[in-house]
XYZ file of C-alpha atoms in Angstrom:
426
model
C 0.000 0.000 0.000
C 1.334 3.422 -0.942
C 2.127 5.826 1.914
C 0.969 8.932 0.076
C 1.288 11.280 3.047
C 4.737 9.971 3.954
C 5.841 10.297 0.341
C 4.647 13.897 0.111
C 6.354 14.853 3.374
C 9.574 13.216 2.205
C 9.607 14.661 -1.304
C 8.049 18.133 -0.865
C 10.534 20.100 1.228
C 11.804 23.689 1.523
C 15.226 24.627 0.142
C 17.100 27.884 -0.284
C 19.019 27.995 -3.529
C 19.495 25.419 -6.277
C 19.514 21.965 -4.726
C 22.728 20.692 -6.375
C 25.195 23.344 -5.097
C 23.284 23.481 -1.813
C 23.690 19.707 -1.452
C 27.437 20.217 -1.971
C 27.380 22.883 0.753
C 25.470 20.477 2.996
C 28.081 17.733 2.527
C 30.937 20.145 3.219
C 29.159 21.522 6.303
C 28.808 18.018 7.766
C 32.479 17.319 7.135
C 33.585 20.665 8.589
C 31.607 19.993 11.760
C 33.804 16.947 12.379
C 37.030 18.983 12.371
C 38.704 20.685 15.294
C 39.916 23.757 13.420
C 39.120 26.066 10.523
C 38.914 24.480 7.078
C 42.066 24.825 4.999
C 41.319 22.496 2.054
C 38.218 21.107 0.348
C 38.344 18.325 -2.237
C 35.127 17.549 -4.068
C 34.440 14.494 -6.214
C 31.148 14.993 -8.015
C 29.075 13.143 -10.589
C 28.659 14.801 -13.978
C 25.048 15.745 -13.238
C 25.995 17.548 -10.031
C 28.702 19.544 -11.818
C 26.356 20.323 -14.703
C 23.640 21.624 -12.392
C 25.941 23.617 -10.109
C 28.279 25.425 -12.506
C 26.140 28.356 -13.584
C 23.559 28.961 -10.887
C 23.479 31.904 -8.486
C 24.123 31.175 -4.803
C 21.625 33.139 -2.672
C 22.933 36.253 -1.000
C 26.438 36.069 -2.505
C 26.259 37.698 -5.917
C 28.344 34.732 -7.095
C 27.687 31.525 -9.003
C 28.883 27.973 -8.859
C 30.338 25.213 -6.759
C 33.275 26.946 -5.085
C 31.349 29.616 -3.192
C 28.649 27.114 -2.155
C 31.260 24.719 -0.768
C 33.161 27.510 0.961
C 30.034 28.820 2.653
C 29.136 25.316 3.816
C 32.605 25.075 5.411
C 32.207 28.412 7.167
C 28.535 28.320 8.202
C 28.471 24.699 9.483
C 24.703 24.437 9.980
C 24.062 20.974 8.535
C 20.939 20.562 10.665
C 19.227 22.953 8.224
C 19.835 20.481 5.381
C 18.815 22.153 2.091
C 18.475 25.480 3.881
C 22.050 25.154 5.168
C 23.072 28.496 3.672
C 20.144 30.524 4.982
C 20.928 33.425 7.268
C 24.707 33.609 6.927
C 26.374 36.842 8.079
C 28.471 39.313 6.068
C 31.569 38.183 7.975
C 30.862 34.553 7.071
C 30.495 35.526 3.411
C 33.833 37.351 3.590
C 35.458 34.237 5.099
C 33.962 32.041 2.361
C 35.186 34.393 -0.376
C 38.633 34.275 1.180
C 38.630 30.475 0.897
C 37.657 30.714 -2.767
C 40.325 33.334 -3.449
C 42.940 31.189 -1.685
C 42.293 28.368 -4.148
C 41.707 25.736 -1.452
C 38.701 24.198 -3.219
C 39.423 21.472 -5.765
C 36.678 19.913 -7.911
C 36.925 16.794 -10.038
C 34.415 14.620 -11.848
C 33.812 11.240 -10.241
C 33.538 8.266 -12.567
C 30.410 6.667 -11.110
C 27.149 5.213 -12.412
C 25.366 7.172 -9.683
C 23.899 10.285 -11.291
C 23.702 12.057 -7.920
C 27.004 11.628 -6.116
C 28.808 14.108 -3.857
C 32.013 13.284 -2.020
C 33.527 16.014 0.164
C 36.969 15.586 1.746
C 37.641 18.471 4.102
C 40.769 19.205 6.134
C 41.915 21.751 8.714
C 45.568 20.798 8.320
C 45.445 18.342 11.219
C 42.215 16.400 10.903
C 40.372 15.208 7.786
C 36.692 14.369 7.356
C 35.002 12.661 4.425
C 31.274 12.739 3.606
C 29.413 11.003 0.778
C 25.895 11.899 -0.351
C 24.277 9.629 -2.917
C 21.009 9.253 -4.890
C 19.175 11.949 -2.914
C 20.330 15.467 -2.069
C 20.292 14.842 1.688
C 20.991 11.106 1.708
C 24.259 10.877 3.665
C 25.630 7.372 3.199
C 29.117 7.726 4.697
C 30.939 9.920 7.221
C 34.571 9.409 8.185
C 36.915 11.309 10.509
C 40.603 10.571 10.136
C 39.649 7.314 8.372
C 37.423 6.243 11.278
C 34.007 5.326 9.886
C 31.232 7.115 11.782
C 28.316 6.482 9.398
C 28.094 3.718 6.797
C 24.763 3.123 5.130
C 24.764 0.132 2.811
C 22.895 1.102 -0.332
C 25.272 -0.384 -2.921
C 26.795 2.969 -3.788
C 28.378 2.793 -7.242
C 26.525 -0.322 -8.343
C 23.594 1.603 -9.755
C 20.984 -0.726 -8.311
C 17.398 0.456 -8.389
C 15.527 1.169 -5.197
C 12.048 -0.203 -4.644
C 9.408 1.792 -6.473
C 6.849 4.009 -4.790
C 3.870 2.063 -6.118
C 2.369 5.229 -7.575
C 0.057 5.137 -10.572
C -2.049 7.876 -12.122
C -5.119 5.990 -10.965
C -4.170 5.706 -7.303
C -2.848 9.264 -7.280
C -6.229 10.535 -8.486
C -8.177 8.335 -6.081
C -6.094 9.438 -3.099
C -6.098 13.140 -3.958
C -9.866 13.279 -4.490
C -10.939 11.209 -1.467
C -8.430 11.837 1.341
C -9.828 14.082 4.122
C -8.734 17.647 3.491
C -7.208 18.069 6.936
C -4.720 15.287 6.175
C -3.288 17.117 3.143
C -3.731 20.731 4.274
C 0.009 20.899 4.944
C 0.624 20.845 1.194
C -0.631 24.449 1.092
C 2.601 25.528 2.819
C 4.025 25.883 -0.688
C 1.502 28.603 -1.596
C 2.891 31.561 0.393
C 6.476 30.325 0.046
C 6.529 29.904 -3.737
C 4.287 32.921 -4.315
C 6.724 35.117 -2.397
C 9.606 34.046 -4.624
C 7.422 34.575 -7.710
C 6.572 38.100 -6.563
C 10.254 38.803 -5.969
C 11.032 37.637 -9.502
C 8.302 39.851 -10.945
C 10.008 42.912 -9.455
C 12.810 42.317 -11.929
C 16.575 42.262 -11.747
C 16.951 38.476 -11.739
C 18.347 36.393 -14.596
C 16.713 36.976 -17.971
C 13.561 38.437 -16.365
C 11.472 35.934 -18.314
C 8.492 36.110 -15.987
C 8.483 39.886 -15.761
C 8.766 40.396 -19.504
C 6.198 37.747 -20.399
C 3.821 39.328 -17.911
C 4.299 42.716 -19.552
C 2.660 41.218 -22.631
C -0.686 41.239 -20.833
C -0.751 45.022 -21.123
C 1.373 45.883 -24.165
C 1.801 42.850 -26.417
C -1.056 40.537 -25.563
C -2.378 39.822 -29.043
C -1.171 36.223 -29.167
C -1.957 35.134 -25.606
C -4.865 35.944 -23.358
C -4.287 37.589 -19.998
C -4.983 34.461 -17.922
C -2.415 32.440 -19.844
C 0.154 35.224 -19.543
C -0.486 35.581 -15.822
C 0.086 31.887 -15.179
C 3.208 31.743 -17.348
C 4.581 34.960 -15.887
C 4.106 34.005 -12.244
C 5.708 30.610 -12.794
C 8.719 31.766 -14.794
C 9.357 34.683 -12.428
C 9.855 32.324 -9.507
C 12.534 30.493 -11.487
C 14.127 33.796 -12.539
C 14.505 34.729 -8.883
C 15.680 31.312 -7.738
C 18.279 30.883 -10.477
C 19.427 34.463 -9.926
C 20.336 33.863 -6.288
C 17.226 35.179 -4.532
C 17.762 34.596 -0.760
C 14.319 33.102 -0.181
C 13.344 29.464 0.295
C 11.263 27.577 -2.259
C 9.164 24.451 -1.790
C 10.831 21.714 -3.792
C 9.345 18.578 -5.301
C 11.288 15.345 -5.862
C 14.595 17.015 -5.057
C 14.268 20.086 -7.264
C 13.189 23.643 -6.571
C 12.460 24.313 -10.224
C 10.258 21.213 -10.307
C 8.519 22.543 -7.193
C 7.948 25.877 -8.902
C 6.836 24.355 -12.204
C 4.308 22.004 -10.645
C 2.826 24.388 -8.062
C 2.692 27.947 -9.403
C 0.433 27.235 -12.433
C -1.993 25.403 -10.134
C -1.895 28.199 -7.557
C -2.455 30.924 -10.136
C -5.245 29.054 -11.917
C -6.897 28.358 -8.569
C -6.900 32.068 -7.814
C -8.284 32.899 -11.254
C -11.092 30.370 -10.796
C -11.833 31.399 -7.218
C -11.121 27.835 -6.060
C -11.228 26.962 -2.384
C -8.166 26.030 -0.334
C -9.344 22.431 -0.400
C -9.658 22.369 -4.189
C -6.209 23.915 -4.611
C -4.688 21.491 -2.094
C -6.123 18.465 -3.914
C -4.865 19.827 -7.245
C -1.362 20.410 -5.829
C -1.334 16.874 -4.403
C -2.170 15.506 -7.867
C 0.580 17.662 -9.351
C 3.256 16.771 -6.765
C 2.558 13.046 -6.851
C 2.550 13.018 -10.653
C 5.986 14.650 -10.639
C 7.277 12.118 -8.107
C 5.853 9.307 -10.237
C 7.441 10.529 -13.479
C 10.777 11.165 -11.776
C 10.871 7.524 -10.679
C 11.527 6.719 -14.329
C 13.457 9.828 -15.399
C 15.837 9.641 -12.451
C 16.640 12.110 -9.674
C 18.967 13.972 -12.028
C 18.585 13.474 -15.728
C 19.713 14.512 -19.215
C 16.066 15.500 -19.696
C 14.588 18.624 -18.084
C 12.745 17.601 -14.924
C 11.171 21.024 -14.407
C 9.788 21.322 -17.925
C 8.771 17.705 -18.458
C 7.888 16.317 -15.015
C 7.027 19.642 -13.354
C 5.012 20.845 -16.326
C 3.147 17.548 -16.592
C 2.296 17.628 -12.902
C 0.956 21.161 -13.275
C -1.051 20.121 -16.333
C -2.726 17.353 -14.329
C -3.438 19.691 -11.412
C -4.919 22.332 -13.711
C -7.011 19.721 -15.493
C -8.467 18.637 -12.139
C -9.212 22.249 -11.136
C -11.217 22.682 -14.336
C -13.359 19.629 -13.607
C -11.286 17.015 -15.389
C -11.696 13.341 -14.521
C -9.107 10.561 -14.324
C -9.291 9.759 -18.033
C -8.733 13.399 -18.949
C -5.755 13.576 -16.586
C -4.291 10.577 -18.426
C -4.915 12.437 -21.686
C -3.113 15.432 -20.178
C -0.060 13.286 -19.426
C 0.083 11.897 -22.947
C -0.361 15.363 -24.452
C 2.495 16.757 -22.372
C 4.919 13.923 -22.992
C 4.165 14.019 -26.707
C 5.057 17.726 -26.649
C 8.085 17.990 -24.354
C 9.787 14.594 -24.184
C 12.946 15.825 -25.947
C 13.642 18.863 -23.750
C 17.199 18.476 -22.454
C 18.653 19.627 -19.139
C 21.794 21.674 -19.718
C 22.337 22.602 -16.097
C 20.781 24.970 -13.609
C 21.057 28.595 -14.782
C 19.027 31.604 -15.903
C 17.538 29.866 -18.945
C 15.715 27.363 -16.717
C 13.038 30.060 -16.568
C 12.656 29.837 -20.348
C 12.086 26.085 -20.148
C 9.655 26.426 -17.272
C 7.775 29.103 -19.185
C 7.591 26.782 -22.212
C 6.494 23.875 -20.011
C 3.769 26.009 -18.445
C 2.531 27.122 -21.855
C 2.466 23.481 -22.984
C 0.603 22.533 -19.800
C -2.128 25.073 -20.513
C -2.418 23.851 -24.100
C -2.338 20.169 -23.128
C -4.935 20.606 -20.397
C -7.269 22.399 -22.785
C -6.969 19.546 -25.286
C -7.413 16.897 -22.587
C -10.599 18.520 -21.359
C -11.851 18.218 -24.948
C -10.959 14.472 -24.790
C -8.108 14.892 -27.268
C -4.985 12.786 -26.806
C -2.371 11.035 -28.944
C -2.536 7.248 -29.116
C -0.259 4.251 -29.634
C -0.186 5.162 -33.315
C 1.778 8.300 -32.461
C 5.523 8.047 -31.907
C 6.601 7.070 -28.383
C 3.126 7.575 -26.899
C 0.994 4.652 -25.704
C -2.778 4.458 -25.267
C -2.076 3.791 -21.582
C -0.399 6.876 -20.105
C 1.321 4.648 -17.522
C 3.182 2.936 -20.349
C 4.098 6.321 -21.786
C 5.631 7.356 -18.447
C 7.588 4.100 -18.135
C 8.991 4.472 -21.625
C 10.141 8.023 -20.969
C 12.480 6.266 -18.546
C 13.650 3.965 -21.308
C 14.132 6.896 -23.659
C 16.252 8.608 -21.001
C 18.379 5.545 -20.191
C 18.952 4.300 -23.742
C 18.418 7.232 -26.053
C 20.108 9.896 -23.945
C 22.834 7.767 -22.363
C 25.680 10.027 -23.583
C 23.826 13.339 -23.506
C 24.993 14.482 -20.066
C 28.645 13.980 -20.918
C 28.223 15.914 -24.175
C 26.415 18.770 -22.413
C 29.011 18.977 -19.657
C 31.842 18.901 -22.204
C 30.317 21.869 -24.038
C 29.798 23.776 -20.776
C 33.365 23.182 -19.587
C 34.783 24.130 -22.989
C 33.064 27.514 -22.684
C 34.670 28.040 -19.288
C 38.119 27.281 -20.673
C 37.624 29.872 -23.427
C 36.391 32.514 -20.976
């Protein structure tokens, strides 16, 4: 039997900053806490996906981007109990100390040859003592801690063997049944994302972050709205703006979903904004967000925690599409149509790291979600005659996993190679 509530509480969590560099900071913070003195050297061994997603993203409150400043702050702040909010609330003097570590060149990053797509190994020294921390498969899943070669934590999960964990048991059918029948008071906590993600969206709409995708798209509702109606623009604008702010280093927490803040934004903000436009009740919005979150978690089972495909656009957008379809009176069959419509539209969208252009992809995913929901509500959906889509949306989801594993097996390495080549030329 699926523990829906437990799954939501495990996978829908607050984080400040992009989860990949923040997870690096978290690992370094744990290691630094096991030392007697101030950190003098940090060695990081990271999977390609971690490097890809941490190279170009703003670190909240620093005005800087990338792995080095995140790791340095983790070493200085040492608040691992905050997990993915480990860098919240640091002081100006702590930022100065972290910048000094970066300037001193004590941080060394290398790519780890591992089948684990999410792998962080931090080896931290103060000149006398050394601590080693490994995080694997999940951004806060600490599997090993050592101090001076003494093993303090050793969780046996076959790190490096690439074995699959047990599945969640989620299906579109049981997601819909749970979300529409569970007592409201048991899922009311899911509404915690509404003020949190809305605040970041509003910050992004003020401008000054990234490419200002959300702010500029929203401007179309008053000056260039011929191609899109105001409701569509409002939903796209609010969603993209939150990503603008987050990727630009906004020092506010976001509610994540399945390990990603951008996925959390992409699957919640369209539902929140549509709910407001429709005058939906808190209960209706909560049930729609539950459908959206669980759909994202379900799709990510097959795509992987980190992926060569864009989780925010594909999984986050599909979750939002399902939530919006429910808010407009859609039934289970129409939600399945929504999934097929989305995956037929966006299945080739690659992930080329966390950076300002994530807002462009989220904006595109939100636009596709609005389109796909509209078609689903008219009972329009592709079928098994159409490309990689199956009549059964569950089969479509499963085969997105196959497409990712087999068709995109070398994509991450190619993307990372291109990104690193740009850095060398800079």
